[in-house]
PDB file of C-alpha atoms in Angstrom:
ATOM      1  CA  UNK A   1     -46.279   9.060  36.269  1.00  0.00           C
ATOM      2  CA  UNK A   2     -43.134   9.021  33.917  1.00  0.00           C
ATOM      3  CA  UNK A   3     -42.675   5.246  34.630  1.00  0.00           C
ATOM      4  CA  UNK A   4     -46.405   4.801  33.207  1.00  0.00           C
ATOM      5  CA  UNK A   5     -45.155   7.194  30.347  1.00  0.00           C
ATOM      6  CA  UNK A   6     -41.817   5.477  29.555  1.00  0.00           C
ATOM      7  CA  UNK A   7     -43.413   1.894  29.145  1.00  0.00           C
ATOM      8  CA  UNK A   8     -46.599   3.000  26.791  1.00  0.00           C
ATOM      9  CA  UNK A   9     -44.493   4.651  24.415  1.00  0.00           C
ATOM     10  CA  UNK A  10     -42.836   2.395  21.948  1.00  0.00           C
ATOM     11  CA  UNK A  11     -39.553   2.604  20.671  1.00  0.00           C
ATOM     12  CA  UNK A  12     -38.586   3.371  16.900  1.00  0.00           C
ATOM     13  CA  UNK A  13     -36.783   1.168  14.574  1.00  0.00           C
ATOM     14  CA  UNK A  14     -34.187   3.561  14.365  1.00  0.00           C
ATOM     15  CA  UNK A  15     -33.785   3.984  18.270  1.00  0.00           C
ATOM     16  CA  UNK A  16     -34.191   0.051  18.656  1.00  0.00           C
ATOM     17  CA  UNK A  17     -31.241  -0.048  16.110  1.00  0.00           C
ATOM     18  CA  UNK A  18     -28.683   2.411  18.108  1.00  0.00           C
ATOM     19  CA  UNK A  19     -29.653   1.091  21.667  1.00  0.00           C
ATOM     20  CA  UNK A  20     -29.182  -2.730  20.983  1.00  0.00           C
ATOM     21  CA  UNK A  21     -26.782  -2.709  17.968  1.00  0.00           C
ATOM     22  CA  UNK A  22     -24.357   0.449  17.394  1.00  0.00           C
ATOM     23  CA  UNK A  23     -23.771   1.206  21.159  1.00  0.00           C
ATOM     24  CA  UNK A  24     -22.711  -2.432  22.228  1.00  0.00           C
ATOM     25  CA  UNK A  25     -20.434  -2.936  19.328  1.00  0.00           C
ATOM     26  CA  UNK A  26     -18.707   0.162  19.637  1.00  0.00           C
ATOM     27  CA  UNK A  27     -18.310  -0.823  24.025  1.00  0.00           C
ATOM     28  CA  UNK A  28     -17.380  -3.604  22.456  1.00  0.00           C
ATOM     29  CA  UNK A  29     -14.445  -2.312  20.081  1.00  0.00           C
ATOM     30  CA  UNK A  30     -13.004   0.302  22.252  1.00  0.00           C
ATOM     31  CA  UNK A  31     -12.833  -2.192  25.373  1.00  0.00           C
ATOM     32  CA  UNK A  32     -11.424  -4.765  23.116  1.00  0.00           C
ATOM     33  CA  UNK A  33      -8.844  -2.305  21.586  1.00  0.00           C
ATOM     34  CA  UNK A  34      -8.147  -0.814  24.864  1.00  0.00           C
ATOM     35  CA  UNK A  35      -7.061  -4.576  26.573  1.00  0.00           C
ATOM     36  CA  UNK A  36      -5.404  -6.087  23.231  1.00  0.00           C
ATOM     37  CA  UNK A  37      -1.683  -5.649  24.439  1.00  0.00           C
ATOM     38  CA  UNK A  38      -2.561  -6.868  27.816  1.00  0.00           C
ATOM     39  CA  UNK A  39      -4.383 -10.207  26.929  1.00  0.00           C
ATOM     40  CA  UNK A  40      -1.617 -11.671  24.281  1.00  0.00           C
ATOM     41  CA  UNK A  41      -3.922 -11.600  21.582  1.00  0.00           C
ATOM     42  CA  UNK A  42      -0.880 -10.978  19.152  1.00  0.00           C
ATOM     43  CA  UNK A  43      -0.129 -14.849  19.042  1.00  0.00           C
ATOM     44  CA  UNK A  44      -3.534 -15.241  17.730  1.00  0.00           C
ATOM     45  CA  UNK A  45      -2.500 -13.261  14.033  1.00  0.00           C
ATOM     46  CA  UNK A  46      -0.619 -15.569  12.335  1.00  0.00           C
ATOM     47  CA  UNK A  47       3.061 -14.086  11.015  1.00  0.00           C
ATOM     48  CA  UNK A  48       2.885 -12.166   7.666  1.00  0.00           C
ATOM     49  CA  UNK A  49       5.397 -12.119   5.035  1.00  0.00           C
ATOM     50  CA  UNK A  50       5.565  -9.601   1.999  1.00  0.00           C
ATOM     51  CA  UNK A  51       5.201  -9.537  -1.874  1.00  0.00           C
ATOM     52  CA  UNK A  52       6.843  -6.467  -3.623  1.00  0.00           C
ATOM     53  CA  UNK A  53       5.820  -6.646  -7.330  1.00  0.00           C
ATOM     54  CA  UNK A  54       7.312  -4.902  -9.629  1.00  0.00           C
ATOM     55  CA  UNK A  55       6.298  -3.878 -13.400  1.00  0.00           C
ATOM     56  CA  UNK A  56       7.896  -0.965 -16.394  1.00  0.00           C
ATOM     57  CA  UNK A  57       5.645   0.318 -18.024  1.00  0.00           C
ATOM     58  CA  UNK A  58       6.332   1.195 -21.406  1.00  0.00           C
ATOM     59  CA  UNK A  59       6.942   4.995 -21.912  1.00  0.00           C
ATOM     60  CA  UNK A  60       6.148   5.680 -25.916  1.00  0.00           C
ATOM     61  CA  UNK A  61       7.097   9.444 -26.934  1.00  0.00           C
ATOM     62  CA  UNK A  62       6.934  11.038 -30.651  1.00  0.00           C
ATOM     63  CA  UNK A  63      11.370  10.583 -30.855  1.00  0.00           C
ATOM     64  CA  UNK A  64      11.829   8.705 -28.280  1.00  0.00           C
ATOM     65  CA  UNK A  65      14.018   5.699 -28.379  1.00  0.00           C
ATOM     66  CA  UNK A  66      13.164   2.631 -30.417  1.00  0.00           C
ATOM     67  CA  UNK A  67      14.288  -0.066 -27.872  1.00  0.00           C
ATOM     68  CA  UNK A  68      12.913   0.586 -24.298  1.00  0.00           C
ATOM     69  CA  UNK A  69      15.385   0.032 -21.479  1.00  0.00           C
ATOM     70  CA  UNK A  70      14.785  -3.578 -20.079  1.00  0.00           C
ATOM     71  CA  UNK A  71      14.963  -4.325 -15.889  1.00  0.00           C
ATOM     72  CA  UNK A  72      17.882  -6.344 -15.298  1.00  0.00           C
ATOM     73  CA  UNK A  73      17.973  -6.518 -11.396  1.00  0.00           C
ATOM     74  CA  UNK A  74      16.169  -4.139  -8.888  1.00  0.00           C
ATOM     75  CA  UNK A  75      17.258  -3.957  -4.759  1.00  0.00           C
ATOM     76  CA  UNK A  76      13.821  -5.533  -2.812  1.00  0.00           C
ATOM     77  CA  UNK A  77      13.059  -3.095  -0.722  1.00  0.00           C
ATOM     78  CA  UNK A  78      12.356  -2.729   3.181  1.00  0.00           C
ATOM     79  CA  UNK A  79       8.587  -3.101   3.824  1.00  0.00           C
ATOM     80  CA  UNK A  80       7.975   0.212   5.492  1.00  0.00           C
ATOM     81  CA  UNK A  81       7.635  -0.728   9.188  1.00  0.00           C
ATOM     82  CA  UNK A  82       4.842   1.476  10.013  1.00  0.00           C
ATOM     83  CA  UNK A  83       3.082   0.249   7.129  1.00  0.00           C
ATOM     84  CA  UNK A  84       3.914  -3.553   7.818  1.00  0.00           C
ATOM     85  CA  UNK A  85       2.748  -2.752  11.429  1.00  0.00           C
ATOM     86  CA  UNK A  86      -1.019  -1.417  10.217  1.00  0.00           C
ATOM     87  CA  UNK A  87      -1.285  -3.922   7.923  1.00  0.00           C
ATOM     88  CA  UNK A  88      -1.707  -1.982   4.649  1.00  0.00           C
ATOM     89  CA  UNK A  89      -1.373  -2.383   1.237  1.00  0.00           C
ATOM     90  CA  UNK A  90       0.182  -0.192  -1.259  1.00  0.00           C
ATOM     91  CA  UNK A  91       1.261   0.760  -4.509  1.00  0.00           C
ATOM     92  CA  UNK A  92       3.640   3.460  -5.735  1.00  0.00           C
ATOM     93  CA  UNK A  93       4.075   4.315  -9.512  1.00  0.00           C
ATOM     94  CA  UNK A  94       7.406   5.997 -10.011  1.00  0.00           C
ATOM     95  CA  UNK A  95       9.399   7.517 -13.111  1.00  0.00           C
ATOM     96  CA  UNK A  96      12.893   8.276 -13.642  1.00  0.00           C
ATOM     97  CA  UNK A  97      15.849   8.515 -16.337  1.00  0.00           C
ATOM     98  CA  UNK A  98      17.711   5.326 -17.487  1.00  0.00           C
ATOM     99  CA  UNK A  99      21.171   6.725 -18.950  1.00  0.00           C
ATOM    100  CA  UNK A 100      23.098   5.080 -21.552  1.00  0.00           C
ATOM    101  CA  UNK A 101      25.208   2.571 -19.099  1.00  0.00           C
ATOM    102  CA  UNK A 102      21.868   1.934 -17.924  1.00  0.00           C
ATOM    103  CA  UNK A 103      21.742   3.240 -14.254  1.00  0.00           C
ATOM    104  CA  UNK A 104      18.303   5.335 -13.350  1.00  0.00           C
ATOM    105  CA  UNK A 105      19.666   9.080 -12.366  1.00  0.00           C
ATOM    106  CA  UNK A 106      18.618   9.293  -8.977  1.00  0.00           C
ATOM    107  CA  UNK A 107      17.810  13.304  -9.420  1.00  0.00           C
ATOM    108  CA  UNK A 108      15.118  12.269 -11.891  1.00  0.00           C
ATOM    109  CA  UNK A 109      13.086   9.982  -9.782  1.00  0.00           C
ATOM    110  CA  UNK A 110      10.087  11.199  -9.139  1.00  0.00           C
ATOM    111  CA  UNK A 111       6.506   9.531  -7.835  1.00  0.00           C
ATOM    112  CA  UNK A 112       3.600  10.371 -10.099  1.00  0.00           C
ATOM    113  CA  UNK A 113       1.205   8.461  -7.917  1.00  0.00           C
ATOM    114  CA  UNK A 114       0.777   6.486  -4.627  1.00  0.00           C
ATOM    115  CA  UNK A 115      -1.927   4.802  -2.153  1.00  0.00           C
ATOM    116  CA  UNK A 116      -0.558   6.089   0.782  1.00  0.00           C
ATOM    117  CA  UNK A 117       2.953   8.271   1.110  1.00  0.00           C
ATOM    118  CA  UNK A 118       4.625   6.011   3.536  1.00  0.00           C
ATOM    119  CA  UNK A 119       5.495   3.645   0.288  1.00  0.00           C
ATOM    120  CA  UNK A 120       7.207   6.734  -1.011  1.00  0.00           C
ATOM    121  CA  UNK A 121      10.583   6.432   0.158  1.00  0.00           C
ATOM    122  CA  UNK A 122      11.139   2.559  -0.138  1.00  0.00           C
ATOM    123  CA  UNK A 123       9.885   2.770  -3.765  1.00  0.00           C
ATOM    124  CA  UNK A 124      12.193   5.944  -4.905  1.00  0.00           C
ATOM    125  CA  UNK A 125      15.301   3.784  -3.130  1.00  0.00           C
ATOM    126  CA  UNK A 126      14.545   0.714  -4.931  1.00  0.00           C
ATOM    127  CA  UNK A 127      13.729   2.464  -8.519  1.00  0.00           C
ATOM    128  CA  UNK A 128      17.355   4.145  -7.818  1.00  0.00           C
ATOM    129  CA  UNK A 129      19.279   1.368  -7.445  1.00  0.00           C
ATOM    130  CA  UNK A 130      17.624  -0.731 -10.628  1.00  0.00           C
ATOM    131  CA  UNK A 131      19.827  -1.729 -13.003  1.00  0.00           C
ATOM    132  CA  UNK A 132      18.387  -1.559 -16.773  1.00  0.00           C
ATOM    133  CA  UNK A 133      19.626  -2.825 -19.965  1.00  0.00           C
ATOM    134  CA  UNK A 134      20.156   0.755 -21.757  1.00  0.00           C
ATOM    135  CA  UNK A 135      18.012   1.732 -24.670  1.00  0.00           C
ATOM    136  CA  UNK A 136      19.267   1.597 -27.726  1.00  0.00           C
ATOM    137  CA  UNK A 137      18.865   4.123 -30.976  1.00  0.00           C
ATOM    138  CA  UNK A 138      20.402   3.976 -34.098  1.00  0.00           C
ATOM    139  CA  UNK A 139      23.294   1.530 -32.783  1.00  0.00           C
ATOM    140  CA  UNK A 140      23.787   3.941 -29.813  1.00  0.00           C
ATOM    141  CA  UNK A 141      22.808   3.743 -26.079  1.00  0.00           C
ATOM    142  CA  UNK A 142      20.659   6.245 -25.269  1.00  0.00           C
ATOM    143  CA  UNK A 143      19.219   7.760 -22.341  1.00  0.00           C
ATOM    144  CA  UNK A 144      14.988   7.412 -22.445  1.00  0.00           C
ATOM    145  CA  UNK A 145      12.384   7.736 -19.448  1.00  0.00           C
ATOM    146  CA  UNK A 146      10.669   4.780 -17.465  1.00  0.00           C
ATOM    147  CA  UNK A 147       7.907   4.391 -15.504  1.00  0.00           C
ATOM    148  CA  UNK A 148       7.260   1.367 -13.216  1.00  0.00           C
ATOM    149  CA  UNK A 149       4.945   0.624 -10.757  1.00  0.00           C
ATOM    150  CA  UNK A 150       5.908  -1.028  -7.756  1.00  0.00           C
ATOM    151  CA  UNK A 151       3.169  -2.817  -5.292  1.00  0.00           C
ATOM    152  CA  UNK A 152       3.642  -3.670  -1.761  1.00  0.00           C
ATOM    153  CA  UNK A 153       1.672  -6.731  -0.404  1.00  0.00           C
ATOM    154  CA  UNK A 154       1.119  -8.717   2.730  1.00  0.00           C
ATOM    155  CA  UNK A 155       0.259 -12.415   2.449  1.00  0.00           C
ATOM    156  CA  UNK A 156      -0.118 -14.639   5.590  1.00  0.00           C
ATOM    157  CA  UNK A 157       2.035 -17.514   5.930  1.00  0.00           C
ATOM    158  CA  UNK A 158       0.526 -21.197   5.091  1.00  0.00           C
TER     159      UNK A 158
END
């Protein structure tokens, strides 16, 4: 009686859709996740390397200096392993205080906005050790705010 039931009723789109689609690819992404480190699939992704851009923004202030300070040499900093290791992308927008021998004072660094937090820490290092051409006012070196935005990128290797 229920096998005469089960084959006149017809299945809906919907139900069609979950049985034969969503179920088998999801088998199909656990199981594949689950034997990844055993099958050596690793040599299959080709090695990565990075791209750290790096770009000042212009910080313009009623008083504040007439000459922006200008990047002279920044440290590249460590792709965040964990970051490197998932594969993502970031960017981190950071701001500090160039002083008038034009190092960035490392108390003012702070990050005004970020794609994910593990960039945090590689950006703040790098904006710290920047070295800037100072601003200049009135003849005088002068201490004045930047802002620069720092992306982290993955690119494979040709």
């Amino acid at each position: 009686m229920y096998d005469e039931l089960s084959r006149s009723q017809r299945r809906t789109p919907l139900e069609w859709v979950v049985l034969n689609v969503v179920v088998p690819s999801v088998l199909f992404t656990l199981l594949s996740a689950a034997f990844r480190p055993l099958c050596g699939c690793a040599a299959l992704i080709p090695p990565l390397r990075e791209r750290i851009s790096y770009e000042v923004l212009p910080v313009v202030t009623f008083g504040s200096p007439r000459l922006t300070p200008v990047l002279v040499s920044i440290h590249q900093p460590d792709y965040p392993a964990d970051m490197r290791r998932s594969m993502q992308e970031g960017r981190v927008v950071v701001k500090g205080i160039v002083d008038g021998r034009g190092k960035v004072v490392r108390s003012s660094v702070v990050v005004l906005q970020t794609t994910d937090s593990g960039f945090n820490e590689a950006a703040r290092q790098a904006f710290g050790s920047a070295v800037f051409w100072p601003a200049v006012w009135g003849g005088e070196n002068v201490s004045a705010p930047v802002t620069m935005v720092i992306e982290f990128h993955l690119l494979y290797r040709e």
